[in-house]
Short mmCIF file of C-alpha atoms in Angstrom, two decimals:
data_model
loop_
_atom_site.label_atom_id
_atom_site.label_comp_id
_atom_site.label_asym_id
_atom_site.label_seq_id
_atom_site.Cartn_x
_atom_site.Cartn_y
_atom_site.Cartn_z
CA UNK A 408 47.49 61.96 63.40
CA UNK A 409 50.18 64.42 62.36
CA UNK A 410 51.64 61.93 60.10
CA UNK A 411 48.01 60.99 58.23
CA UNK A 412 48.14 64.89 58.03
CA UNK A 413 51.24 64.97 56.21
CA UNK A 414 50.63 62.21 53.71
CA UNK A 415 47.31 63.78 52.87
CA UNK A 416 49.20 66.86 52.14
CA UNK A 417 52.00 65.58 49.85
CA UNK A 418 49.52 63.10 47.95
CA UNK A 419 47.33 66.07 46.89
CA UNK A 420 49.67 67.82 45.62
CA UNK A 421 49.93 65.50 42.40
CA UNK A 422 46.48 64.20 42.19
CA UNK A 423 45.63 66.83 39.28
CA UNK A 424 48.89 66.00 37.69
CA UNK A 425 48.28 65.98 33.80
CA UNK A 426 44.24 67.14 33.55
CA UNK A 427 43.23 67.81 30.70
CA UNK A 428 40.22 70.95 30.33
CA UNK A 429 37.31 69.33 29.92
CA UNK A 430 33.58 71.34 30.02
CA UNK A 431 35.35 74.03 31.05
CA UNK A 432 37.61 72.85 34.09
CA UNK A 433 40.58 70.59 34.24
CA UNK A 434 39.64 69.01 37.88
CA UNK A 435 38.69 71.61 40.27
CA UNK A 436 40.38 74.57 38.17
CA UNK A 437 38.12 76.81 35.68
CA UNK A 438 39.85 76.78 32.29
CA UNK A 439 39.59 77.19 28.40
CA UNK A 440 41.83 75.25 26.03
CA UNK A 441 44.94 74.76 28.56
CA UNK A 442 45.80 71.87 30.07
CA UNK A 443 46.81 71.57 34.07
CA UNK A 444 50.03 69.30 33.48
CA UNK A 445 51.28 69.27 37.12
CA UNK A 446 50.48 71.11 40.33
CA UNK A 447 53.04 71.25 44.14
CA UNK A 448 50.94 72.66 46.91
CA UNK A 449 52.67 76.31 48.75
CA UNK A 450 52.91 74.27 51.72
CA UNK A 451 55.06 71.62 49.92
CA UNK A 452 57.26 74.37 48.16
CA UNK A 453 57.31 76.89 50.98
CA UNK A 454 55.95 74.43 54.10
CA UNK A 455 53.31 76.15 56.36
CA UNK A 456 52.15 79.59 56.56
CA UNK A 457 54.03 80.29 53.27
CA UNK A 458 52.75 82.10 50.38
CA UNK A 459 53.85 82.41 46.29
CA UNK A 460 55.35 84.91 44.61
CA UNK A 461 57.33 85.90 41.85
CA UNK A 462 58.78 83.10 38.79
CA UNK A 463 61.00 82.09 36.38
CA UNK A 464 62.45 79.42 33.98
CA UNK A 465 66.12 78.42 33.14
CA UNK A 466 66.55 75.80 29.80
CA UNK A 467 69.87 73.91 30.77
CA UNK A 468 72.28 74.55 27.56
CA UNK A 469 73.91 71.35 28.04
CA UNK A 470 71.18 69.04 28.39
CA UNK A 471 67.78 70.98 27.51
CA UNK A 472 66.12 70.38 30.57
CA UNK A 473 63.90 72.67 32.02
CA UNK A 474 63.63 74.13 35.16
CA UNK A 475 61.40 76.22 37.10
CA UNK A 476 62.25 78.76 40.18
CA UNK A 477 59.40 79.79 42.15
CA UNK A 478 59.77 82.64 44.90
CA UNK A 479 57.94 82.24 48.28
CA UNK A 480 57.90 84.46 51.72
CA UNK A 481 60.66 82.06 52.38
CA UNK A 482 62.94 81.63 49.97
CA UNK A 483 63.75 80.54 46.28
CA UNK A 484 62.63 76.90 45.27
CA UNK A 485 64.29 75.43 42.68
CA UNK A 486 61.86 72.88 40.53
CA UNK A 487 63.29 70.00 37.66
CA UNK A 488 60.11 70.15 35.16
CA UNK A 489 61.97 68.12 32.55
CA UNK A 490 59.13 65.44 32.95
CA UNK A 491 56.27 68.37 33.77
CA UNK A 492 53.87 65.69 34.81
CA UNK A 493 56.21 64.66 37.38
CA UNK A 494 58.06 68.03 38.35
CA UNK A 495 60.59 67.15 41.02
CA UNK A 496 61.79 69.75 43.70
CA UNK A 497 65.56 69.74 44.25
CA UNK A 498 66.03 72.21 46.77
CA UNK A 499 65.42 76.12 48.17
CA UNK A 500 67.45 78.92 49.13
CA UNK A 501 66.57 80.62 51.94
CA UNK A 502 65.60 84.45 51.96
CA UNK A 503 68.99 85.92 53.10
CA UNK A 504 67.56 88.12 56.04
CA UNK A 505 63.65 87.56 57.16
CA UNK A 506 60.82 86.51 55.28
CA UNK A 507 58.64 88.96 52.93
CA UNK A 508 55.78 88.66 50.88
CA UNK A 509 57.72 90.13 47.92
CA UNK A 510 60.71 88.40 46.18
CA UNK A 511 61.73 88.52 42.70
CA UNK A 512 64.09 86.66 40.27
CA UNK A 513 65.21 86.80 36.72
CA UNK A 514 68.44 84.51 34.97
CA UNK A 515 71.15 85.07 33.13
CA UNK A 516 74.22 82.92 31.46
CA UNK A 517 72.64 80.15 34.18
CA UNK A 518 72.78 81.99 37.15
CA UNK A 519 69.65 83.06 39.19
CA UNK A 520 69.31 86.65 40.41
CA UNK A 521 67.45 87.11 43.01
CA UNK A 522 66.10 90.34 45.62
CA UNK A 523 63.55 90.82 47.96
CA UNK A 524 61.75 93.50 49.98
CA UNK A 525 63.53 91.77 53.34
CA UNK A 526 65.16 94.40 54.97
CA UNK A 527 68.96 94.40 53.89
CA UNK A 528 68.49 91.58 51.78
CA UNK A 529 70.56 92.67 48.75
CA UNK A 530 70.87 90.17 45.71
CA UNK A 531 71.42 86.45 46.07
CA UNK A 532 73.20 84.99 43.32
CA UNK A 533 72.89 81.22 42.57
CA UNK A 534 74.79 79.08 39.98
CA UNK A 535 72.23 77.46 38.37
CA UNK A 536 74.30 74.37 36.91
CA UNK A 537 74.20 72.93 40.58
CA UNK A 538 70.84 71.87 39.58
CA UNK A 539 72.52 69.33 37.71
CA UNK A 540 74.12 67.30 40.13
CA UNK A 541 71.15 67.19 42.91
CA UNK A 542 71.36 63.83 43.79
CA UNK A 543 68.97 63.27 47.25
CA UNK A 544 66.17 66.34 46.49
CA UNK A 545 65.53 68.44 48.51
CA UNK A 546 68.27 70.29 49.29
CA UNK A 547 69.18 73.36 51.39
CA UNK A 548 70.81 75.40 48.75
CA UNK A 549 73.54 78.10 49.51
CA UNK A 550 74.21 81.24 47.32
CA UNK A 551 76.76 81.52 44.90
CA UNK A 552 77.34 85.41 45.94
CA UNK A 553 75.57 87.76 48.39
CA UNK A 554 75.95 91.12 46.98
CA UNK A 555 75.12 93.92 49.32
CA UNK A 556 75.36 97.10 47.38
CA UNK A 557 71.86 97.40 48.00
CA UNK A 558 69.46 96.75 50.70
CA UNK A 559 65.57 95.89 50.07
CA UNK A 560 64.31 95.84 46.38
CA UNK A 561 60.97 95.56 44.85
CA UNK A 562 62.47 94.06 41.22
CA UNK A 563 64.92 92.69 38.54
CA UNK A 564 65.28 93.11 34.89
CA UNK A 565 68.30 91.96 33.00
CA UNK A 566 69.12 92.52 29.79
CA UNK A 567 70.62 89.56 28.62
CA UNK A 568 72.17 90.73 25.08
CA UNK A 569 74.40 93.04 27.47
CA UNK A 570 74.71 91.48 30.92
CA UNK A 571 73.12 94.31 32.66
CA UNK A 572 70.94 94.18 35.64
CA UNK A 573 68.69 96.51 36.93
CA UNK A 574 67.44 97.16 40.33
CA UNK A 575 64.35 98.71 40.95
CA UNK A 576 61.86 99.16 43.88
CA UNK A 577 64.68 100.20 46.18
CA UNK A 578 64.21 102.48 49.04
CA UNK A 579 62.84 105.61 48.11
CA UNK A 580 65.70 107.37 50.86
CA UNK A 581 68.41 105.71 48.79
CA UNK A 582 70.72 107.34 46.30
CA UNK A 583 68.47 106.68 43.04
CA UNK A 584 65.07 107.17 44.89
CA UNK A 585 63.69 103.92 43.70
CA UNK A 586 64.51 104.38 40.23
CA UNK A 587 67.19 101.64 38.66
CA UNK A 588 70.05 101.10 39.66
CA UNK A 589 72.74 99.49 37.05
CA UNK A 590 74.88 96.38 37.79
CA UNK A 591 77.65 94.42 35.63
CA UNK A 592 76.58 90.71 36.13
CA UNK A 593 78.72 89.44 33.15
CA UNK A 594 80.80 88.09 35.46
CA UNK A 595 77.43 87.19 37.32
CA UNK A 596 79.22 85.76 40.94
CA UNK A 597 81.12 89.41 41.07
CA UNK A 598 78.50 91.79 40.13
CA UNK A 599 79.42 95.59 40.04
CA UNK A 600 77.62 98.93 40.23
CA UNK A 601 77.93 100.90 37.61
CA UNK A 602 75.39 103.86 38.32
CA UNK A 603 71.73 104.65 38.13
CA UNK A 604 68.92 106.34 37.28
CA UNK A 605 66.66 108.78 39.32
CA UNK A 606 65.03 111.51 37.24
CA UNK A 607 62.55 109.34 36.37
CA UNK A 608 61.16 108.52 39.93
CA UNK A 609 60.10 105.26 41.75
CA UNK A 610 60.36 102.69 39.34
CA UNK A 611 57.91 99.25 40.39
CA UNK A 612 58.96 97.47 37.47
CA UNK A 613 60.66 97.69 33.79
CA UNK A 614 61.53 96.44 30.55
CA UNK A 615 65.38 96.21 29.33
CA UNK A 616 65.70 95.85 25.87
CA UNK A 617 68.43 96.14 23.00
CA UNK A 618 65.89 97.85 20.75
CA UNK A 619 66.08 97.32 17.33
CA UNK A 620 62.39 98.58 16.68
CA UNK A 621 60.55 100.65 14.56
CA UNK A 622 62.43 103.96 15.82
CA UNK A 623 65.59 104.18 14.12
CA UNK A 624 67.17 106.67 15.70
CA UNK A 625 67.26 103.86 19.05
CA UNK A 626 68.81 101.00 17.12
CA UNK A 627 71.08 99.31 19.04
CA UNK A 628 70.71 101.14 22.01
CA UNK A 629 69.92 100.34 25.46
CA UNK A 630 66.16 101.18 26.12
CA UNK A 631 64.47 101.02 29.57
CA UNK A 632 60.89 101.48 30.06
CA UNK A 633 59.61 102.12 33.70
CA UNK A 634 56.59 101.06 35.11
CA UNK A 635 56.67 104.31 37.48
CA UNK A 636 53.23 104.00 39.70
CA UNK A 637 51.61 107.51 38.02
CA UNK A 638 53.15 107.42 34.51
CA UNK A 639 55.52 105.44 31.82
CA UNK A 640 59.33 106.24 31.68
CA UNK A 641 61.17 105.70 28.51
CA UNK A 642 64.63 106.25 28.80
CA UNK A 643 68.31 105.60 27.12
CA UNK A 644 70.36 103.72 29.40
CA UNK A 645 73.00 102.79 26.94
CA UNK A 646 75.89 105.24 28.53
CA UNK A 647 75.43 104.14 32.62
CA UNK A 648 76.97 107.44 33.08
CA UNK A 649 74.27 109.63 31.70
CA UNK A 650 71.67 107.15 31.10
CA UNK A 651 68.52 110.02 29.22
CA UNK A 652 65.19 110.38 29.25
CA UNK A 653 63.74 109.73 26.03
CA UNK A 654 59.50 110.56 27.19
CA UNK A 655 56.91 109.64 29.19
CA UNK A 656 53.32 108.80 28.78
CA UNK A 657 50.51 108.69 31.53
CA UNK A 658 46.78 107.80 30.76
CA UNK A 659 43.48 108.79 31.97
CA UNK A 660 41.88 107.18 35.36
CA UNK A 661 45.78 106.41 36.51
CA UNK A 662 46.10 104.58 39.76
CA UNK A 663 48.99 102.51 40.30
CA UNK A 664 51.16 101.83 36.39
CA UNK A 665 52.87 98.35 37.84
CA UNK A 666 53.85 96.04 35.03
CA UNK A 667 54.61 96.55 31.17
CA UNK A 668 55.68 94.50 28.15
CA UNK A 669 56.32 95.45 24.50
CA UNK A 670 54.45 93.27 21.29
CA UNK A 671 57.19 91.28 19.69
CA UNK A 672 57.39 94.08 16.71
CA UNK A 673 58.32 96.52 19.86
CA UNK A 674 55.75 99.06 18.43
CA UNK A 675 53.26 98.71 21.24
CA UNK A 676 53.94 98.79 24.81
CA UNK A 677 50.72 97.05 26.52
CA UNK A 678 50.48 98.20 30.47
CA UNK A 679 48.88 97.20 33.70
CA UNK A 680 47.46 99.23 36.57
CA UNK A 681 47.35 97.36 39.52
CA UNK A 682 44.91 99.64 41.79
CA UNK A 683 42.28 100.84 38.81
CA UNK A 684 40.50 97.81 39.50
CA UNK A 685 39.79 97.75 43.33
CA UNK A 686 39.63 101.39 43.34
CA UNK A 687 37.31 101.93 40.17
CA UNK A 688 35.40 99.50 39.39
CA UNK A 689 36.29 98.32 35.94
CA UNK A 690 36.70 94.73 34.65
CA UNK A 691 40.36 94.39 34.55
CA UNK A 692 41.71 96.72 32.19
CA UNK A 693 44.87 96.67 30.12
CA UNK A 694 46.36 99.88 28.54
CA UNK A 695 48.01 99.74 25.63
CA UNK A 696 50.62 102.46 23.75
CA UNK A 697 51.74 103.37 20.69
CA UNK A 698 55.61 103.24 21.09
CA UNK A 699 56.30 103.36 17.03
CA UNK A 700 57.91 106.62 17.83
CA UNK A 701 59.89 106.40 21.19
CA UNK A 702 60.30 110.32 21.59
CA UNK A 703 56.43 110.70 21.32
CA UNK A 704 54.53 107.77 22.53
CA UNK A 705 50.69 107.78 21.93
CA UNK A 706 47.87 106.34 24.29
CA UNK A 707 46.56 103.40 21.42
CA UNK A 708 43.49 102.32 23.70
CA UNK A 709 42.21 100.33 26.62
CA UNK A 710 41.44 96.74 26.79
CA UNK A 711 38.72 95.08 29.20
CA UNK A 712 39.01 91.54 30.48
CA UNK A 713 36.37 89.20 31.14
CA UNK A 714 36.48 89.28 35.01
CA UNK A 715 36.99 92.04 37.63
CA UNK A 716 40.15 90.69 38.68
CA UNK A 717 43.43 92.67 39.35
CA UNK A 718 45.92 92.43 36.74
CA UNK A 719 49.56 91.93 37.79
CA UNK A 720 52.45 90.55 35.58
CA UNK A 721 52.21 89.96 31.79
CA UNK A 722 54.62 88.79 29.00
CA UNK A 723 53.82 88.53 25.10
CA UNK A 724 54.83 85.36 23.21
CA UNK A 725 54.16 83.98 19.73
CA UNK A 726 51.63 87.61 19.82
CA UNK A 727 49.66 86.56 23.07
CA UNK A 728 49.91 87.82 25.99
CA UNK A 729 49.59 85.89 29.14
CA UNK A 730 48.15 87.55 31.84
CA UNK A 731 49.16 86.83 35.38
CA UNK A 732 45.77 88.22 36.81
CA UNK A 733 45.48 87.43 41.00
CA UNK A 734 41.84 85.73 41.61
CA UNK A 735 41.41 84.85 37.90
CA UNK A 736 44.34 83.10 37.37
CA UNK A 737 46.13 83.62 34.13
CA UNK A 738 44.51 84.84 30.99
CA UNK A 739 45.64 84.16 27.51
CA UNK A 740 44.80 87.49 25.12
CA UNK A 741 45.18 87.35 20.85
CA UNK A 742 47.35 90.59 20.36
CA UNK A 743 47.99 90.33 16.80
CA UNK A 744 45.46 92.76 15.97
CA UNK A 745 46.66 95.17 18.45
CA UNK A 746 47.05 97.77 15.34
CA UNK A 747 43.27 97.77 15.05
CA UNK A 748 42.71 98.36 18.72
CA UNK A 749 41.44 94.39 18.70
CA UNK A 750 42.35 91.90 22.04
CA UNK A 751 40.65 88.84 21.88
CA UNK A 752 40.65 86.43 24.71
CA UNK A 753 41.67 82.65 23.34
CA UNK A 754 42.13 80.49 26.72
CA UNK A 755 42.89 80.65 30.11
CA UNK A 756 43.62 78.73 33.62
CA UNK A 757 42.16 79.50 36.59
CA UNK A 758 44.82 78.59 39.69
CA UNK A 759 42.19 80.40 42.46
CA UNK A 760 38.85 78.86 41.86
CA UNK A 761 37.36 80.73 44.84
CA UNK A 762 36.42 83.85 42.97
CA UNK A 763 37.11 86.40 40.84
CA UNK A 764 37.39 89.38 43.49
CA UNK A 765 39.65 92.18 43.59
CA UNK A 766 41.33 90.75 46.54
CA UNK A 767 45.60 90.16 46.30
CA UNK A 768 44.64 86.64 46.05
CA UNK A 769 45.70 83.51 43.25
CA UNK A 770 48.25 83.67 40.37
CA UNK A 771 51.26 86.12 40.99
CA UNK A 772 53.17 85.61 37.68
CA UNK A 773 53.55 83.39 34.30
CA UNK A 774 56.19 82.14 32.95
CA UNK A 775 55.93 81.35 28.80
CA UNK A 776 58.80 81.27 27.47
CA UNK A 777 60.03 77.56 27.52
CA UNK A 778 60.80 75.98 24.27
CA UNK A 779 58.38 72.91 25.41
CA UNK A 780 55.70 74.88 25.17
CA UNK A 781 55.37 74.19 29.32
CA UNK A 782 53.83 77.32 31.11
CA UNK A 783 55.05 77.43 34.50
CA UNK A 784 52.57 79.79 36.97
CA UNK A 785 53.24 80.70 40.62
CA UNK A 786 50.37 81.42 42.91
CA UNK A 787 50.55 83.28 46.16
CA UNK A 788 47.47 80.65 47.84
CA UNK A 789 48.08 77.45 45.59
CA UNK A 790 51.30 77.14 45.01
CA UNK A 791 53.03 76.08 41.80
CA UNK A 792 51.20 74.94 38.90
CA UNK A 793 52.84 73.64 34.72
CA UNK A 794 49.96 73.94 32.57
CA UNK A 795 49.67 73.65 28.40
CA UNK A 796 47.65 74.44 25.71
CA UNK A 797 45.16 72.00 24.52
CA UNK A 798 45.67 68.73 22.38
CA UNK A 799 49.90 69.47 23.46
CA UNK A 800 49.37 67.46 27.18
CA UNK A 801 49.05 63.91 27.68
CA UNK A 802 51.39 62.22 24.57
CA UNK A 803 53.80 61.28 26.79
CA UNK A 804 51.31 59.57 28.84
CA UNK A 805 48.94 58.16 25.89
CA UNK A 806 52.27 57.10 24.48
CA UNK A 807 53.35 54.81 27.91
CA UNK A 808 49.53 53.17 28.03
CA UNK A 809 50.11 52.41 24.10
CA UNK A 810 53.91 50.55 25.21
CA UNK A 811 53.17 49.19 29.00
CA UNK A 812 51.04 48.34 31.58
CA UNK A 813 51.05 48.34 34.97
CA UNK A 814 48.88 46.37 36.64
CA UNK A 815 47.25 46.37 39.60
CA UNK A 816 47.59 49.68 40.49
CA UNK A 817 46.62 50.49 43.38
CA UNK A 818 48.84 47.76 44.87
CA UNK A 819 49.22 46.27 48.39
CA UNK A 820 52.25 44.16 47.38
CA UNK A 821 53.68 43.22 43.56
CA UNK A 822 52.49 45.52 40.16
CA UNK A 823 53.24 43.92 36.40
CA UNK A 824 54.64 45.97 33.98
CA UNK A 825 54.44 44.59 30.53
CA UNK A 826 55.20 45.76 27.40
CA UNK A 827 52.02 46.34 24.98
CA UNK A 828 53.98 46.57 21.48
CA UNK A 829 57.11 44.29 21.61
CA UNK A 830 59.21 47.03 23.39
CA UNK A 831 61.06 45.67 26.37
CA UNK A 832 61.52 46.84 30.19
CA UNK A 833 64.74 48.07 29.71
CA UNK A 834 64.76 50.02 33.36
CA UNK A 835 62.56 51.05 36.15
CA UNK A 836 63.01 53.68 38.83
CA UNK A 837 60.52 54.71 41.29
CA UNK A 838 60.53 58.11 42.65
CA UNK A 839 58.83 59.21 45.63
CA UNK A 840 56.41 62.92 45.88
CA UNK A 841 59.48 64.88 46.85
CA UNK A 842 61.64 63.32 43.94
CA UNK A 843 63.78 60.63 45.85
CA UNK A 844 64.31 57.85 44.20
CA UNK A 845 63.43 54.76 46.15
CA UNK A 846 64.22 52.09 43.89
CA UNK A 847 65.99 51.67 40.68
CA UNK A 848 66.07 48.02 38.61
CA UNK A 849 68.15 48.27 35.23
CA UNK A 850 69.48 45.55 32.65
CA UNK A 851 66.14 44.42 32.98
CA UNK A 852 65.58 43.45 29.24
CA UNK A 853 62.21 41.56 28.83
CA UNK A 854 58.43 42.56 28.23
CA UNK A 855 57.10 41.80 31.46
CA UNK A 856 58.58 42.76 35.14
CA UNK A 857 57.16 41.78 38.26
CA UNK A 858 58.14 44.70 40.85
CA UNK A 859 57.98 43.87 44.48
CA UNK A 860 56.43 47.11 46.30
CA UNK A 861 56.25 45.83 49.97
CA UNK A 862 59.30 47.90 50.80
CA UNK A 863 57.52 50.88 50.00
CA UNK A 864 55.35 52.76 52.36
CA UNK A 865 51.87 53.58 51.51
CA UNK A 866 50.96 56.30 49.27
CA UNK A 867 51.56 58.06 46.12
CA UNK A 868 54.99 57.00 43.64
CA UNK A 869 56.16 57.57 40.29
CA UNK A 870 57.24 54.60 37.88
CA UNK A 871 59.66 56.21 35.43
CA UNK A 872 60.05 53.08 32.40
CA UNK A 873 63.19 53.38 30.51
CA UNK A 874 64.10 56.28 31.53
CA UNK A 875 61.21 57.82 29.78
CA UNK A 876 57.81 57.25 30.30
CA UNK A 877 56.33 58.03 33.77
CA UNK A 878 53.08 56.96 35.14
CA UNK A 879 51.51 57.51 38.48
CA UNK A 880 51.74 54.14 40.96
CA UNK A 881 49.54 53.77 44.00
CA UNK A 882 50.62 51.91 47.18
CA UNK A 883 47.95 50.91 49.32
#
C-alpha cells in the first residue's frame, strides 16, 4: 500500500505539466492569460510535512540554462528548468541547524546565498556551477561556505553591480537591531562584514540598488530602501562606514510595510502591507510612492486588487508587476500608467485554488526575471509551479507532434516513434519523475524506432527525442 501511495504521489506531480488557460483555468488552477508549464508537489521537493517558501532563478553563463531554487522548512532545492515542461530536481541542501518556516535566497556571480530564521543558522553559501555536473539527481548537496557572523535572519538583498549583501531580519538584541547588516561577497565563498545599519530600525525586507534615477544628486550611489514594518527607510549605504539616512515615508492605515520594489524608471517605489488586509478589511491593497525626489518622497496613491488576499512579495518587469499574493496566487498588474495613478490587472495564476482568504496560505514568491520568459512561483501548500504567458507555452510540444510520434502511449510493452516530416531519430533518452535517466539509445539514425519498455516499471516517464523534444510516456 505504501508503495501505490508513493507512485500516486510522484505521478501527480506532472500530470498538469504544460496546461494551457482555457475558460479561465489551466486544469484545476484559476487563471487569466498564463499558462501552467510544469508543476513538483511540496512533498516531492520538501517530502512530508514540508511547506514552500522563498525563490529564485540562476541563468548558467556558460550554457544558458535555467535553473530554479526553491526554499522549504527543510532546506534549499535546487531545480534544472531548462526543458520547463519537464523540470528535473538535482538535489537540496539541508537547512544548516533545524527546520523553519522562513528561509530566503538571492544569487550572485553563480553562487546561492542563502539564511533562515533557524536559530544560529547564519548564511549558507552554495556554488552554483555544481549544478552542472549532477549526474544521478537527486542529490544531497553540501555548502560551499557556512558563514556564521550572524545567527537567524529574516532576508537577503544583494546588489549585484557591487557585490554587496545585505542582511536583514536579524535579531532585534543584535548589534544592528534588525536593520542591515553589510557583507563583501565578491569573493562570495569568503564573505566579510563590513558594518551595518541601525538608525533606521527593524528592517523585514529591502531594495539594493546602484541608482542612477531621476534624483541626481544619488547617481551612482548605493541606495537602500527598507521595508521597516511601520514606515519606508531610504538611506545611502554607499560609505559602509557611515551608511545615511536619506528620508522616510509612512502612509495612512499602516500595519505591517513588508515588501517593496521600484518601477523600472526608479521614480516610483510600489509597497506592500502584509497585515492591512486581515486586520482591515480591504481587498488587497498596494501602496505606491513618489520617489522622483529621494530626500522628499510623496505618498502617489493606493491600489486595490481584485481579491481579499494578503499581498506578500512583488517584482516589476517589462512595467508589470507580479504579485506574489498567498491564497490568490500570483497577480500580474499593468504599471505603465503608474504616473496617472492607473494599475490595471492583465493576467494571473492561481497556485491555491481553495480560496481567496486572508489566511498565510498559497503562493509565497515569483520569480520573473528569466530571459525565457519562464515564471518560476513557490507555494508554501503546493509546491513549485513554471508558468507563462499565453500563446508563449506549448511550441516545443506542438513542434515534437508536428516531427514524431509515439505510439501507443500508454504502453504495456514496445512504443513507435516515427518521424512525421523526414527528420530522423537521431537519439532517445528516457528520464524518470525525479530526473534519472533510465535509458539512453543514440546513433539511432532512421525515422522510425521501436523502444522496448518492459524494463521499465509502471508509471509516468519522459521521452526526450534528439536531445530536444520531450513528450510525456505512460507505462502501464
Amino acid at each position: 500500500m505504501k508503495k501505490i501511495t508513493l507512485i500516486v504521489i510522484l505521478v501527480s506531480q506532472y500530470f498538469l505539466a504544460q496546461t494551457p488557460c482555457v475558460n479561465g483555468f489551466a486544469g484545476q488552477y484559476p487563471c487569466k492569460d498564463y499558462d501552467l508549464q510544469s508543476h513538483i508537489s511540496i512533498f516531492t521537493i520538501g517530502s512530508f510535512g514540508a511547506e514552500g517558501n522563498d525563490s529564485w532563478g540562476w541563468v548558467d553563463p556558460e550554457t544558458q540554462k535555467e535553473y530554479a531554487l526553491m526554499g522549504t522548512t527543510k532546506g534549499m532545492t535546487f531545480i534544472d528548468i531548462s526543458n520547463p515542461v519537464a523540470p528535473i530536481i538535482l538535489g537540496t541542501l539541508k537547512t544548516s541547524t533545524v527546520n523553519s518556516p522562513w528561509r530566503d535566497v538571492k544569487v550572485y556571480d553563480s553562487h546561492a546565498f542563502i539564511v533562515s530564521e533557524a536559530s544560529n543558522h547564519g548564511m549558507q553559501v552554495f556554488d552554483l556551477k555544481r549544478l552542472r555536473t549532477v549526474s544521478n539527481p537527486p542529490v544531497n548537496f553540501t555548502a560551499d561556505t557556512h558563514f556564521t557572523g550572524f545567527g537567524s535572519a529574516h532576508n537577503i538583498i544583494i546588489n549585484e553591480s557591487t557585490g554587496y549583501a545585505y542582511i536583514v531580519g536579524a535579531s532585534r538584541s543584535s548589534t544592528y537591531g534588525g536593520g542591515p547588516i553589510f557583507i563583501n561577497i565578491q569573493n562570495p565563498t569568503n564573505p566579510v562584514i563590513e558594518g551595518g545599519f541601525g538608525a533606521g530600525g527593524y528592517a523585514h525586507d529591502a531594495q539594493v540598488i546602484t541608482y542612477n534615477g531621476p534624483d541626481t544628486d544619488y547617481t551612482g550611489k548605493e541606495i537602500l530602501i527598507g521595508s521597516n514594518e511601520n514606515e519606508v527607510v531610504i538611506a545611502d549605504v554607499t560609505n559602509k562606514a557611515n551608511p545615511i539616512i536619506i528620508s522616510t515615508i509612512s502612509y495612512t492605515n499602516v500595519r505591517y510595510a513588508h515588501q517593496g520594489w521600484f518601477t523600472e524608471d526608479l521614480k516610483y517605489f510600489i509597497l506592500g502591507d502584509e497585515l492591512d488586509e486581515q486586520q482591515i478589511g480591504n481587498n488587497t491593497k498596494t501602496i505606491v510612492f513618489d520617489f522622483t525626489d529621494l530626500d522628499n518622497p510623496l505618498y502617489h496613491f493606493d491600489y486595490f486588487g481584485s481579491t481579499a488576499a494578503i499581498d506578500h512579495n512583488g517584482y516589476i518587469k517589462d512595467n508589470i508587476y507580479f504579485q506574489a499574493n498567498y491564497t490568490a496566487g500570483v497577480r500580474m498588474i499593468d504599471v505603465s500608467n503608474v504616473e496617472n495613478k492607473i494599475f490595471t490587472e492583465v493576467g494571473f495564476f492561481d497556485t491555491y485554488p481553495n480560496n481567496n482568504s486572508t489566511a498565510f496560505n498559497g503562493a509565497w514568491n515569483v520569480y520573473p526575471y528569466f530571459p525565457s520568459g519562464n515564471i518560476i512561483v513557490s507555494d508554501i501548500n503546493n509546491g513549485f509551479f513554471v508558468i507563462k504567458k499565453n500563446g508563449t507555452l506549448s511550441l516545443q510540444n506542438q513542434e515534437l507532434q508536428k516531427s514524431f510520434s509515439v505510439y501507443p502511449n500508454p504502453t504495456s510493452g514496445k512504443t513507435t516513434i516515427k518521424s512525421s516530416n523526414n527528420q530522423f531519430v537521431q537519439s532517445i533518452q528516457i528520464y524518470n519523475l525525479l530526473g534519472q535517466k533510465m535509458i539512453e539509445e543514440n546513433n539511432i539514425n532512421n525515422d522510425t524506432y521501436v523502444l522496448d519498455t518492459k524494463g521499465l516499471q509502471k508509471g509516468v516517464y519522459f521521452i526526450k527525442i534528439n536531445n530536444q523534444n520531450t513528450t510525456k510516456l505512460i507505462v502501464k
